[in-house]
CSV table of C-alpha atoms in Angstrom, one decimal:
chain,number,residue,atom,x,y,z
D,1,GLY,CA,26.5,0.7,5.3
D,2,GLY,CA,27.6,-2.1,3.1
D,3,ALA,CA,26.1,-5.1,5.0
D,4,GLY,CA,22.8,-5.2,3.1
D,5,ILE,CA,24.7,-4.9,-0.2
D,6,ALA,CA,27.1,-7.7,0.8
D,7,GLY,CA,24.1,-10.1,1.1
D,8,LYS,CA,24.0,-9.9,4.9
D,9,HIS,CA,20.8,-9.0,6.5
D,10,GLU,CA,21.0,-8.6,10.2
D,11,PRO,CA,18.9,-6.5,12.6
D,12,SER,CA,20.6,-3.2,13.3
D,13,GLY,CA,18.5,-2.0,16.2
D,14,SER,CA,15.3,-0.1,16.8
D,15,THR,CA,14.5,3.1,15.0
D,16,THR,CA,12.4,6.2,15.3
D,17,ARG,CA,11.0,7.7,12.2
D,18,THR,CA,9.0,10.9,12.1
D,19,GLY,CA,7.8,13.0,9.2
D,20,ILE,CA,4.9,14.5,7.4
D,21,GLU,CA,3.4,13.8,4.0
D,22,TRP,CA,1.2,16.1,2.0
D,23,GLY,CA,-0.6,15.4,-1.3
D,24,ASN,CA,-3.1,17.4,-3.2
D,25,THR,CA,-4.6,18.0,-6.6
D,26,PHE,CA,-6.1,21.3,-7.8
D,27,HIS,CA,-8.5,21.3,-10.7
D,28,ILE,CA,-7.9,24.6,-12.6
D,29,ASN,CA,-10.6,23.8,-15.1
D,30,GLU,CA,-12.3,20.7,-16.6
D,31,TRP,CA,-9.2,19.8,-18.6
D,32,LEU,CA,-6.2,21.2,-16.6
D,33,HIS,CA,-5.0,20.2,-13.1
D,34,ALA,CA,-2.0,20.7,-11.0
D,35,ASP,CA,-0.7,18.3,-8.3
D,36,PHE,CA,1.8,18.6,-5.5
D,37,ASN,CA,3.0,15.7,-3.3
D,38,ALA,CA,5.7,16.0,-0.6
D,39,ALA,CA,7.2,13.9,2.1
D,40,PHE,CA,9.6,15.2,4.7
D,41,SER,CA,11.1,12.7,7.2
D,42,ARG,CA,13.7,12.1,9.9
D,43,ALA,CA,14.9,8.5,10.5
D,44,ARG,CA,17.4,7.5,13.1
D,45,PHE,CA,18.5,4.4,15.0
D,46,ASP,CA,17.5,4.8,18.7
D,47,HIS,CA,21.1,4.1,19.7
D,48,ASP,CA,24.5,4.0,17.9
D,49,VAL,CA,24.7,0.8,15.8
D,50,ASP,CA,27.6,-1.6,15.9
D,51,PRO,CA,30.7,-0.3,14.0
D,52,ASP,CA,30.3,-0.8,10.2
D,53,ASP,CA,33.4,-1.4,8.1
D,54,THR,CA,31.4,-0.8,4.9
D,55,GLY,CA,32.1,-4.4,3.9
D,56,GLY,CA,35.9,-4.1,4.0
D,57,GLY,CA,36.3,-7.0,6.4
D,58,ASP,CA,34.6,-9.2,3.9
D,59,ALA,CA,37.1,-8.4,1.1
D,60,ALA,CA,38.5,-11.6,-0.6
D,61,ALA,CA,41.7,-13.0,0.9
D,62,GLY,CA,44.7,-11.4,-0.7
D,63,PHE,CA,42.7,-8.4,-1.7
D,64,GLY,CA,42.1,-6.9,1.7
D,65,CYS,CA,40.4,-3.5,2.2
D,66,VAL,CA,42.5,-0.4,2.3
D,67,ASN,CA,41.4,1.9,5.1
D,68,THR,CA,38.5,0.0,6.6
D,69,PRO,CA,36.6,2.6,8.6
D,70,ASN,CA,34.6,1.7,11.7
D,71,ILE,CA,31.6,3.9,11.2
D,72,VAL,CA,29.4,4.4,14.2
D,73,GLY,CA,26.3,6.6,14.3
D,74,ARG,CA,22.5,6.7,14.3
D,75,TYR,CA,21.7,7.7,10.7
D,76,ILE,CA,19.8,5.1,8.7
D,77,PRO,CA,21.6,4.5,5.4
D,78,ASN,CA,19.5,5.3,2.3
D,79,SER,CA,16.6,6.9,4.2
D,80,PRO,CA,15.4,9.8,2.2
D,81,THR,CA,15.0,13.2,4.0
D,82,ASN,CA,12.5,14.7,1.5
D,83,VAL,CA,10.8,13.8,-1.7
D,84,ILE,CA,8.7,16.2,-3.7
D,85,ASP,CA,6.7,15.4,-6.9
D,86,ALA,CA,4.7,18.1,-8.7
D,87,GLY,CA,3.1,18.5,-12.0
D,88,LEU,CA,0.8,20.3,-14.4
D,89,THR,CA,-1.4,18.0,-16.6
D,90,ALA,CA,-3.7,18.9,-19.5
D,91,GLN,CA,-6.2,16.7,-21.2
D,92,HIS,CA,-8.1,18.9,-23.6
D,93,PRO,CA,-11.5,17.7,-25.0
D,94,SER,CA,-10.0,18.3,-28.5
D,95,GLY,CA,-7.7,15.3,-28.0
D,96,TRP,CA,-4.5,17.2,-27.2
D,97,PHE,CA,-2.8,16.3,-23.9
D,98,GLY,CA,0.4,17.1,-22.1
D,99,SER,CA,2.2,17.4,-18.8
D,100,ILE,CA,5.3,18.7,-17.1
D,101,ARG,CA,6.5,17.0,-13.9
D,102,ALA,CA,9.2,17.9,-11.4
D,103,ARG,CA,10.7,15.3,-9.1
D,104,HIS,CA,13.0,16.2,-6.2
D,105,PHE,CA,14.9,13.9,-3.9
D,106,GLY,CA,16.8,15.5,-1.0
D,107,GLU,CA,20.2,14.2,0.2
D,108,SER,CA,20.2,11.0,2.1
D,109,PRO,CA,22.8,9.5,4.4
D,110,LEU,CA,24.7,6.5,3.0
D,111,VAL,CA,26.4,5.5,6.3
D,112,GLU,CA,25.5,5.6,9.9
D,113,ASP,CA,27.6,8.7,10.9
D,114,ASP,CA,26.3,10.7,7.9
D,115,SER,CA,29.8,11.3,6.6
D,116,ALA,CA,28.9,10.0,3.1
D,117,LYS,CA,25.7,11.3,1.5
D,118,SER,CA,23.8,11.0,-1.7
D,119,PRO,CA,23.3,14.5,-3.1
D,120,ALA,CA,19.9,16.1,-3.6
D,121,TYR,CA,18.7,16.4,-7.2
D,122,THR,CA,15.7,17.6,-9.2
D,123,THR,CA,14.6,16.4,-12.6
D,124,PHE,CA,11.9,17.5,-15.0
D,125,ASP,CA,9.9,15.3,-17.5
D,126,LEU,CA,7.6,16.5,-20.3
D,127,GLN,CA,4.9,14.8,-22.3
D,128,ALA,CA,2.8,16.1,-25.2
D,129,GLY,CA,0.5,14.3,-27.6
D,130,TYR,CA,-2.8,13.9,-29.4
D,131,GLN,CA,-5.4,11.1,-29.1
D,132,GLN,CA,-8.2,10.3,-31.4
D,133,PRO,CA,-10.5,8.5,-28.9
D,134,GLN,CA,-10.8,4.8,-29.6
D,135,LYS,CA,-8.7,5.1,-32.8
D,136,TRP,CA,-5.1,6.2,-32.2
D,137,LEU,CA,-2.6,8.1,-29.9
D,138,LEU,CA,0.7,9.8,-30.7
D,139,ALA,CA,2.9,11.1,-27.9
D,140,VAL,CA,6.4,12.5,-27.3
D,141,ASP,CA,8.0,12.0,-23.9
D,142,VAL,CA,11.1,13.9,-22.8
D,143,PHE,CA,12.7,12.4,-19.7
D,144,ASN,CA,15.2,14.5,-17.7
D,145,LEU,CA,14.4,17.6,-19.8
D,146,PHE,CA,17.4,19.6,-18.6
D,147,ASP,CA,19.9,16.7,-18.7
D,148,LYS,CA,20.6,16.8,-15.0
D,149,LYS,CA,23.3,14.4,-13.8
D,150,TRP,CA,21.9,12.3,-11.0
D,151,ASP,CA,22.2,8.8,-9.6
D,152,ASP,CA,19.2,6.5,-9.5
D,153,ILE,CA,20.8,4.3,-6.8
D,154,GLU,CA,23.8,5.2,-4.6
D,155,TYR,CA,25.6,3.3,-2.0
D,156,TYR,CA,28.8,3.6,0.0
D,157,TYR,CA,30.7,0.4,0.6
D,158,ALA,CA,34.0,-1.4,0.0
D,159,SER,CA,34.5,-2.3,-3.7
D,160,ARG,CA,37.5,-3.2,-5.9
D,161,LEU,CA,37.8,-2.4,-9.5
D,162,GLN,CA,39.8,-4.7,-11.8
D,163,ASN,CA,42.8,-2.5,-11.9
D,164,GLU,CA,42.9,-1.8,-8.2
D,165,ALA,CA,45.2,-3.7,-5.8
D,166,ALA,CA,42.8,-3.6,-2.9
D,167,ALA,CA,39.2,-2.9,-2.1
D,168,ARG,CA,38.4,0.5,-0.6
D,169,PRO,CA,35.3,2.3,0.7
D,170,ASP,CA,33.8,4.2,-2.2
D,171,PHE,CA,30.6,5.5,-3.7
D,172,VAL,CA,28.9,2.9,-5.9
D,173,VAL,CA,26.2,4.3,-8.2
D,174,HIS,CA,23.7,3.5,-10.9
D,175,PRO,CA,23.4,6.7,-13.0
D,176,GLY,CA,20.0,8.1,-13.6
D,177,VAL,CA,18.5,8.5,-17.1
D,178,PRO,CA,20.1,11.3,-19.2
D,179,LEU,CA,18.1,13.5,-21.5
D,180,THR,CA,16.0,11.0,-23.4
D,181,VAL,CA,13.3,11.5,-26.0
D,182,ARG,CA,10.7,8.8,-26.8
D,183,VAL,CA,8.0,8.9,-29.4
D,184,HIS,CA,5.2,6.3,-29.3
D,185,PHE,CA,2.2,5.6,-31.4
D,186,GLN,CA,-0.8,3.4,-30.4
D,187,TYR,CA,-3.5,2.2,-32.7
D,188,PHE,CA,-6.7,0.8,-31.1
D,189,LEU,CA,-8.4,-2.1,-32.9
């Protein structure tokens, strides 16, 4: 819940975490390789944790929290369920290079009863360029190739915007990078 975000760091109880990770690289030829890395996990508190009001009880005097829930459960907030990273990378002897990468994050619980979740998302990044060894390099990077709307960070806790009369439990996010193109040049002395 909101306790860690509110600056309170208290033990929440013992946990059990299980999962599997797999990582590999396949060399297609001397200049082209593919990689795939995945982690699947299940994280739970061993027992229901103390009720969480998502920080509503800490709202400033006079600006109390509307609808402060008492969330009880065993889910560990912000514990990812699955993460996958895969790519195809080329580094040709002629100096040309490039890659395409996919990154997937599965949904994650945001509160102990799993009633609020961060949604799953998948993004793709692309890079292409040319390098004259020990002389110069020119590259184009495209981040979030398909302009997927995603949140880099997501929490669920009590917050109050300037025009709101009272704090209320809500999703608080930091948006992920939109479609972004970057060109860079390096010259080696």
